[in-house]
mmCIF file of C-alpha atoms in Angstrom:
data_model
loop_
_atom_site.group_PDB
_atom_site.id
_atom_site.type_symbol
_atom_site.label_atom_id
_atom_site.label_comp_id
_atom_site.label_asym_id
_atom_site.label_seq_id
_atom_site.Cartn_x
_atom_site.Cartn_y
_atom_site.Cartn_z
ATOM 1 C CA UNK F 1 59.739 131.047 -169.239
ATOM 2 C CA UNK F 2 61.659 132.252 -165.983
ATOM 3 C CA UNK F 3 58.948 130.707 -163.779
ATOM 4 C CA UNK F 4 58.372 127.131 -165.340
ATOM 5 C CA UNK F 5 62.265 127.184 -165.151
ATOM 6 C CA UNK F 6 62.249 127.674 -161.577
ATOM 7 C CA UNK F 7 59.374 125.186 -161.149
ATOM 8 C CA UNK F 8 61.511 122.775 -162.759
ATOM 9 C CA UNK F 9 64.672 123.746 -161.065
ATOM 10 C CA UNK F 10 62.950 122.783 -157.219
ATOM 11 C CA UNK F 11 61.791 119.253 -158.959
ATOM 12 C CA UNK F 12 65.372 117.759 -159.186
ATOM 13 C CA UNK F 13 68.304 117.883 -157.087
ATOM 14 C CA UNK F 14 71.805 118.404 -157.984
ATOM 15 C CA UNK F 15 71.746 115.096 -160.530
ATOM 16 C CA UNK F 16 73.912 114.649 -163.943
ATOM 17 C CA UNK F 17 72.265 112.226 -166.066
ATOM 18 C CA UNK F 18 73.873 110.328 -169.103
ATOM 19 C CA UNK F 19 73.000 113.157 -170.960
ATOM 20 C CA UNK F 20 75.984 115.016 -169.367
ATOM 21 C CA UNK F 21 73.352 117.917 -168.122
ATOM 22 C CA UNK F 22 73.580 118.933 -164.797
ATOM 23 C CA UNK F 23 70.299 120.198 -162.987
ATOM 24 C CA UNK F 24 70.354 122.377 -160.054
ATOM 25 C CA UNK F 25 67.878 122.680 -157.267
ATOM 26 C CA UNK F 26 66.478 124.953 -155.049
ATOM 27 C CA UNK F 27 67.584 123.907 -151.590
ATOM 28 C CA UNK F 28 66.342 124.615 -148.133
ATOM 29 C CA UNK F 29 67.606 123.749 -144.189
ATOM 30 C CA UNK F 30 70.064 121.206 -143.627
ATOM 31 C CA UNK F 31 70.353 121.162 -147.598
ATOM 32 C CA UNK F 32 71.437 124.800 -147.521
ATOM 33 C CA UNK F 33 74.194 123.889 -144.814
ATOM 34 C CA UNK F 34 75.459 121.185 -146.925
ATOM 35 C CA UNK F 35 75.251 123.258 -150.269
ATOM 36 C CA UNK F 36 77.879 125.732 -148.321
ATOM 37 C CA UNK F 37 80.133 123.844 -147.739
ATOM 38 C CA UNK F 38 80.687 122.576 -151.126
ATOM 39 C CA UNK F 39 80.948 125.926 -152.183
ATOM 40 C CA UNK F 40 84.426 125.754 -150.189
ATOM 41 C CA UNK F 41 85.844 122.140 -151.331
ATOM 42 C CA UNK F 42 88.364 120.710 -149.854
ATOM 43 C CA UNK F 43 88.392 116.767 -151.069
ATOM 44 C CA UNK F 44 85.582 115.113 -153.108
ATOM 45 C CA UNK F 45 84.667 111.954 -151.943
ATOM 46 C CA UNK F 46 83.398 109.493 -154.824
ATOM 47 C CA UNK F 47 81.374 106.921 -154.369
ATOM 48 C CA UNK F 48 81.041 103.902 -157.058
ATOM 49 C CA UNK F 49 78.048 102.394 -157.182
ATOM 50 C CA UNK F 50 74.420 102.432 -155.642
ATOM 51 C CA UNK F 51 75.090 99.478 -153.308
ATOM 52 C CA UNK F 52 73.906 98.915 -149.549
ATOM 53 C CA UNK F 53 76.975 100.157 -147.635
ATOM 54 C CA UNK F 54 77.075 103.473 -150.321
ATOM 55 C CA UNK F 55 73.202 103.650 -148.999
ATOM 56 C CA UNK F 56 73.974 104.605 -145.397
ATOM 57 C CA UNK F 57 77.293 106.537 -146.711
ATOM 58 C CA UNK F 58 75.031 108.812 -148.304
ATOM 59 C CA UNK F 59 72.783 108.862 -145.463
ATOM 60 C CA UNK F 60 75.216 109.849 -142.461
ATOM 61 C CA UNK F 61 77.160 112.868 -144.902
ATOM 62 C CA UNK F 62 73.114 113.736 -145.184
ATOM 63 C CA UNK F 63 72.797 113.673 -141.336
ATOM 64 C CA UNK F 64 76.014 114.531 -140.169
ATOM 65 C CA UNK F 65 77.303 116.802 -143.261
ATOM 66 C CA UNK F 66 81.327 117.384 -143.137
ATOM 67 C CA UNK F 67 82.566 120.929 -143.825
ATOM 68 C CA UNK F 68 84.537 121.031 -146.815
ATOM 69 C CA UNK F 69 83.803 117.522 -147.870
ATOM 70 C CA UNK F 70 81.483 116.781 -151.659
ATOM 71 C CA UNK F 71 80.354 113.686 -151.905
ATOM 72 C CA UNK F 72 79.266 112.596 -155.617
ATOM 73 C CA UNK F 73 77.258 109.329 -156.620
ATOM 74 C CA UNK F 74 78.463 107.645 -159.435
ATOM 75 C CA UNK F 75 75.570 105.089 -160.471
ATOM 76 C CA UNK F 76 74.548 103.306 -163.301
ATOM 77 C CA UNK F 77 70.969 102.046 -161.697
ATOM 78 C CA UNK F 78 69.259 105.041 -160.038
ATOM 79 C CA UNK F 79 67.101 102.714 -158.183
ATOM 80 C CA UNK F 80 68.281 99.802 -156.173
ATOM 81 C CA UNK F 81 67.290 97.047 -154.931
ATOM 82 C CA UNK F 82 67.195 96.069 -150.932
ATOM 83 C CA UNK F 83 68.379 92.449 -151.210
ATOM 84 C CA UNK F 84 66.790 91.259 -147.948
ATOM 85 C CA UNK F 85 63.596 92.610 -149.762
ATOM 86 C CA UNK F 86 63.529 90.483 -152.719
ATOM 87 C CA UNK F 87 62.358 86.956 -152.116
ATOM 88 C CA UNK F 88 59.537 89.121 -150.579
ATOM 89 C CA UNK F 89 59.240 90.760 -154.241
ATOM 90 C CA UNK F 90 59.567 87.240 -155.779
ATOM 91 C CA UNK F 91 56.930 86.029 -154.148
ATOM 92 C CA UNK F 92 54.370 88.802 -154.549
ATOM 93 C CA UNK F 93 54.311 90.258 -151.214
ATOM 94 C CA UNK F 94 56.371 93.757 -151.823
ATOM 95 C CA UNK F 95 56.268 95.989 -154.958
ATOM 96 C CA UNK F 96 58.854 97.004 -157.158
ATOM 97 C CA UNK F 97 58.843 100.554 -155.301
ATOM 98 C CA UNK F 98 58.500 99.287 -151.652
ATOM 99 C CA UNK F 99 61.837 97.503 -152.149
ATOM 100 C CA UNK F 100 64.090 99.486 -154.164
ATOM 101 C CA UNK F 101 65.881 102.816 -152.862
ATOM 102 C CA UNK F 102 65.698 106.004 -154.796
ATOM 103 C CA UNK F 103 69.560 107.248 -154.882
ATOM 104 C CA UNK F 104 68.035 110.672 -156.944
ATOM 105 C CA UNK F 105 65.858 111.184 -153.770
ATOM 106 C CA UNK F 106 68.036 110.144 -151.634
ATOM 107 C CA UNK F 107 71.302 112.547 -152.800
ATOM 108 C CA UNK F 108 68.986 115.962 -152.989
ATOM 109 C CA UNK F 109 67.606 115.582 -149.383
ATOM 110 C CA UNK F 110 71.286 115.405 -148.866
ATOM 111 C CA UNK F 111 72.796 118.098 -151.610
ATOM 112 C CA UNK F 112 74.929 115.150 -153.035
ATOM 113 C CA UNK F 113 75.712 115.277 -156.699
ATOM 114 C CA UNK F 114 74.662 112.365 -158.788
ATOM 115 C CA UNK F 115 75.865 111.298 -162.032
ATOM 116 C CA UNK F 116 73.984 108.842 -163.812
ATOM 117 C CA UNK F 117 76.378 106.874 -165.981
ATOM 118 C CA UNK F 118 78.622 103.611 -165.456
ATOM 119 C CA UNK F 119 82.744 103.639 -164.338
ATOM 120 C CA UNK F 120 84.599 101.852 -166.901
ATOM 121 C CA UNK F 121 87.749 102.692 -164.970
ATOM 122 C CA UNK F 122 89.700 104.270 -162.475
ATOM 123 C CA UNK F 123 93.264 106.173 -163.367
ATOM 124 C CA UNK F 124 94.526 105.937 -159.616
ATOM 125 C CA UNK F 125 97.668 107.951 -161.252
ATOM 126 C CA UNK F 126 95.551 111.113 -161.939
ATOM 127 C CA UNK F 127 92.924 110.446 -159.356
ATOM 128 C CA UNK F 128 89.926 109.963 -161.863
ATOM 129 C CA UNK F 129 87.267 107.862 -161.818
ATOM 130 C CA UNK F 130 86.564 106.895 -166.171
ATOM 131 C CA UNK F 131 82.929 107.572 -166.933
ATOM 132 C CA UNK F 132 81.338 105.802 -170.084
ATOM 133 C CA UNK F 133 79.516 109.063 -171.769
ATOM 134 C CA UNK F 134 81.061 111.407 -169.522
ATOM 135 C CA UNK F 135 84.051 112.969 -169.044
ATOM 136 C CA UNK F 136 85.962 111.462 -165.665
ATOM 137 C CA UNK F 137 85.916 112.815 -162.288
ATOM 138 C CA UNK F 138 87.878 114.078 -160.039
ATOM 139 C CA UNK F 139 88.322 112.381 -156.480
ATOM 140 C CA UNK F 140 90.565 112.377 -153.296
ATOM 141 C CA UNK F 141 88.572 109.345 -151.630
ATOM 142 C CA UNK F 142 87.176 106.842 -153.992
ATOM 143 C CA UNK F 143 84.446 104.017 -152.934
ATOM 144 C CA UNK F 144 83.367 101.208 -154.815
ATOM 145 C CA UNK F 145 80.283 99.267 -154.156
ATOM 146 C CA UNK F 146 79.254 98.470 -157.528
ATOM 147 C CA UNK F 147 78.895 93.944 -156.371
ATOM 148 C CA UNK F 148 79.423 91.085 -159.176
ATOM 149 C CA UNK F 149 78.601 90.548 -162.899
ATOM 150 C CA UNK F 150 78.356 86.672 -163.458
ATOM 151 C CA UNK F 151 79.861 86.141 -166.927
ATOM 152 C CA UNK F 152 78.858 82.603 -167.858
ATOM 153 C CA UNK F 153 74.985 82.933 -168.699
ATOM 154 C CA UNK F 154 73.741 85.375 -171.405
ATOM 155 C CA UNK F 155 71.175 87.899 -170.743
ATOM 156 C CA UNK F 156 68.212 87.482 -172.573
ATOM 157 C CA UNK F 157 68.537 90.528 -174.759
ATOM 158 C CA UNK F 158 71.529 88.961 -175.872
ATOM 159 C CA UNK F 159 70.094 86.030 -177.081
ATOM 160 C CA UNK F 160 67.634 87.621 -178.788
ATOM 161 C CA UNK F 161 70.148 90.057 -180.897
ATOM 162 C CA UNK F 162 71.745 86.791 -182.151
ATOM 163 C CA UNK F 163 67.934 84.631 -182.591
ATOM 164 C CA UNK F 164 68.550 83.698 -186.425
ATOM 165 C CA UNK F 165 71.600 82.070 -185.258
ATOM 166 C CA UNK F 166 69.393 80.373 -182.012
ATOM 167 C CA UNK F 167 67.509 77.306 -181.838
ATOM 168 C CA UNK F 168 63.445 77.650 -180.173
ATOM 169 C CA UNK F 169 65.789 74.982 -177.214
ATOM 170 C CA UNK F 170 68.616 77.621 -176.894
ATOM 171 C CA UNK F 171 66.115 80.466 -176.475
ATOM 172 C CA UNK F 172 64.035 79.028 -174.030
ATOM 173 C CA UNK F 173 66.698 77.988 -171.927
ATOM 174 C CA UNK F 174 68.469 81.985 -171.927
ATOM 175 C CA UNK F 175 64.743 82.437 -170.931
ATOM 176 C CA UNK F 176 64.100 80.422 -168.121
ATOM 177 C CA UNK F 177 68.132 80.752 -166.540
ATOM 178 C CA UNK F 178 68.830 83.777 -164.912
ATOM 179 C CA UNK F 179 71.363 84.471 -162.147
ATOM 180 C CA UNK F 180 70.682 86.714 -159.402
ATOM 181 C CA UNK F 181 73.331 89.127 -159.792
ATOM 182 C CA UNK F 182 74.136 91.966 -161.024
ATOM 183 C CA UNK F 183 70.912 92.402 -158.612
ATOM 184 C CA UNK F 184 70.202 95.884 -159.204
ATOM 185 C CA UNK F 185 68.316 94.639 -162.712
ATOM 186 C CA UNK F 186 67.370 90.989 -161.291
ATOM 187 C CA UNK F 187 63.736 92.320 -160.654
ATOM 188 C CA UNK F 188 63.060 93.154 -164.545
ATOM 189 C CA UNK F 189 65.127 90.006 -165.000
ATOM 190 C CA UNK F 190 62.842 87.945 -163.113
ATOM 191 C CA UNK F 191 59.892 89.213 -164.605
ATOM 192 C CA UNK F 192 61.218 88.082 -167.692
ATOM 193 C CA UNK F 193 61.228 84.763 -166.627
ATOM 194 C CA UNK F 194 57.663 84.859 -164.961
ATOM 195 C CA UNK F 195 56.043 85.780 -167.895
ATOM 196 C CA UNK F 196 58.035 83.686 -169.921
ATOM 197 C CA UNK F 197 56.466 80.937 -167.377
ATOM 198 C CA UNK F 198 53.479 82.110 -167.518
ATOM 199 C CA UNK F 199 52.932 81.328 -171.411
ATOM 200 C CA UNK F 200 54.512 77.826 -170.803
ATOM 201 C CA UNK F 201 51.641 77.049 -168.828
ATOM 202 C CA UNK F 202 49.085 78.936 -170.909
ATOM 203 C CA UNK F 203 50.465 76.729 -174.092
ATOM 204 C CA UNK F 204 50.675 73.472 -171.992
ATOM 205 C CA UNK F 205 47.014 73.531 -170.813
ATOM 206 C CA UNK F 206 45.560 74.377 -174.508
ATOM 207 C CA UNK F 207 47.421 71.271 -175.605
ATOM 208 C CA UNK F 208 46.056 69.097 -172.311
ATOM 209 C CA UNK F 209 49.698 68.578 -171.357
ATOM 210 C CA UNK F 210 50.672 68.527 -167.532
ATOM 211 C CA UNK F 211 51.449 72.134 -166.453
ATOM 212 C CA UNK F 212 53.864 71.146 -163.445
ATOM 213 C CA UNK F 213 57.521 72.446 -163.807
ATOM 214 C CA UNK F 214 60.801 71.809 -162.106
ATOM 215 C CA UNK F 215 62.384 74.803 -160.611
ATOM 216 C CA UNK F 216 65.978 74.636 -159.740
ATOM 217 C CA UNK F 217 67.675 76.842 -157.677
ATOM 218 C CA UNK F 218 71.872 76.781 -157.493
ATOM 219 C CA UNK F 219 72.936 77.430 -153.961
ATOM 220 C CA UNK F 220 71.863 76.330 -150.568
ATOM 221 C CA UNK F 221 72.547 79.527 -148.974
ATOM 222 C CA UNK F 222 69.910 81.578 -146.793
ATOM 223 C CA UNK F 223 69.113 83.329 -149.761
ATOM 224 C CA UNK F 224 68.937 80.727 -151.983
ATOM 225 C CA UNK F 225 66.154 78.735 -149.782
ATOM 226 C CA UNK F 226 64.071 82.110 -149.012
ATOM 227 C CA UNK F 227 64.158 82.555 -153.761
ATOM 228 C CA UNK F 228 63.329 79.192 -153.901
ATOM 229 C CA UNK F 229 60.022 79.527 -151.104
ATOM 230 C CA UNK F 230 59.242 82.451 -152.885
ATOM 231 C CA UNK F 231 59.226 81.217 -156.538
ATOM 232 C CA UNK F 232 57.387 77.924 -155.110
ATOM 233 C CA UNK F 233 54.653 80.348 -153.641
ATOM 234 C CA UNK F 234 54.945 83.111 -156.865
ATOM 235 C CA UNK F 235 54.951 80.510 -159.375
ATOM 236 C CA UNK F 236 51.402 78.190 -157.987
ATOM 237 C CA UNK F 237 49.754 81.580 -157.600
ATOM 238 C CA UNK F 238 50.581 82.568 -161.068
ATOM 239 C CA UNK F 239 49.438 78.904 -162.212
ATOM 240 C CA UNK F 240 46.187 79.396 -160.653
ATOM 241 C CA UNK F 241 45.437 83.272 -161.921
ATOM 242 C CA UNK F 242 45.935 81.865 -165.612
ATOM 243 C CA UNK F 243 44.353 78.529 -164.957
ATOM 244 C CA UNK F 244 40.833 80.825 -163.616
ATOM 245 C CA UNK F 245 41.071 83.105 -166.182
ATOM 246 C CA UNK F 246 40.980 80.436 -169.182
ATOM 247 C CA UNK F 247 38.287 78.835 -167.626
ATOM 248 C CA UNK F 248 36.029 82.719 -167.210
ATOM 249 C CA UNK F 249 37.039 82.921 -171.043
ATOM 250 C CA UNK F 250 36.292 79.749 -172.341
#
């Protein structure tokens, strides 16, 4: 019906999703004053990737909006992650939402457009920026904040598509390894690992085995000491929840 389309329509901003649909939104104040002037376009500014510095890009055009100017949001992680945040997430103190950004909310207060897919490319010749389901997009100012992709250690789904092939040694180890970047997923990532941890020590106590583990953290920067207080603290929490609760079952 007209009305639960119109309900839906002030729900979402201005956001193309992998699906290639675009979704428009009812818009009010400053919103409205953006929204005009993309109705007269003069260059579209692109930015690549959900990163920090994109962050506060995204917030100043929202602030101080440029006539003429559309910015769009390329992202392939609609949420992401303040990195100063995580060891505070490692170690139990922040939740997944109190330390991740919404770039959906963040590019409707704004009037921003948002498309939800990955950049496989950019064809500097034509001035497009190569979507993976998409079709590209146009730009006169391109950005890219998209960080690094380690390429040495597998991800664990990986390891599990090939598991026939695998030894129980090889899968452990894809299991308890992860790097911190690409650190827009290295929250579900490090999950992952906790629970994976967290059945180690379950299966180590039922056999009377000595639940202490080595943790081993490669690189002595700031952030490497504040992950490794934070796993020290995380993990010897988690190691005491699971130690109480087989004793309250048994």
């Amino acid at each position: 019906s007209s009305s639960s389309s119109s309900s839906s329509e002030r729900r979402f901003g201005d956001v193309r999703h992998k699906s290639g649909t675009v979704v428009g939104a009812a818009v009010t104040g400053k919103m409205k004053a953006t929204r005009a002037h993309h109705n007269h376009v003069v260059k579209d500014v692109v930015l690549v990737g959900g990163g920090h510095a994109h962050v506060y890009v995204l917030k100043n055009f929202t602030m101080n909006p440029e006539p003429g100017i559309r910015v769009t949001l390329v992202a392939k992680d609609v949420a992401t992650p303040y990195s100063g945040m995580l060891p505070g997430y490692v170690s139990g103190k922040y939740t997944y939402d109190e330390c991740h950004v919404d770039l959906g909310k963040l590019c409707r207060e704004g009037g921003h457009r948002l498309i939800h897919d990955e950049c496989v490319g950019i064809d500097d010749t034509n001035k497009r920026v190569m979507l993976k389901n998409q079709p590209s997009v146009k730009y006169d100012v391109c950005s890219l904040d998209i960080g690094i992709t380690p390429g040495m250690l597998p991800s664990p789904s990986s390891s599990f598509q090939s598991a026939e092939a695998a030894t129980s040694r090889c899968k452990e180890e894809t299991l308890l390894v992860t790097p911190v970047k690409p650190i827009a997923t290295f929250a579900t990532r490090f999950e992952n690992v906790l629970e994976h941890f967290k059945a180690l020590c379950e299966s180590k106590r039922e056999r009377g085995e000595d639940e202490r583990f080595r943790v081993v953290v490669v690189g002595g920067g700031a952030g490497g000491v504040e992950l490794a207080l934070a796993m020290e603290r995380r993990f010897a929490s988690e190691v005491k929840q699971t130690s109480s609760s087989s004793s309250s079952s048994s």
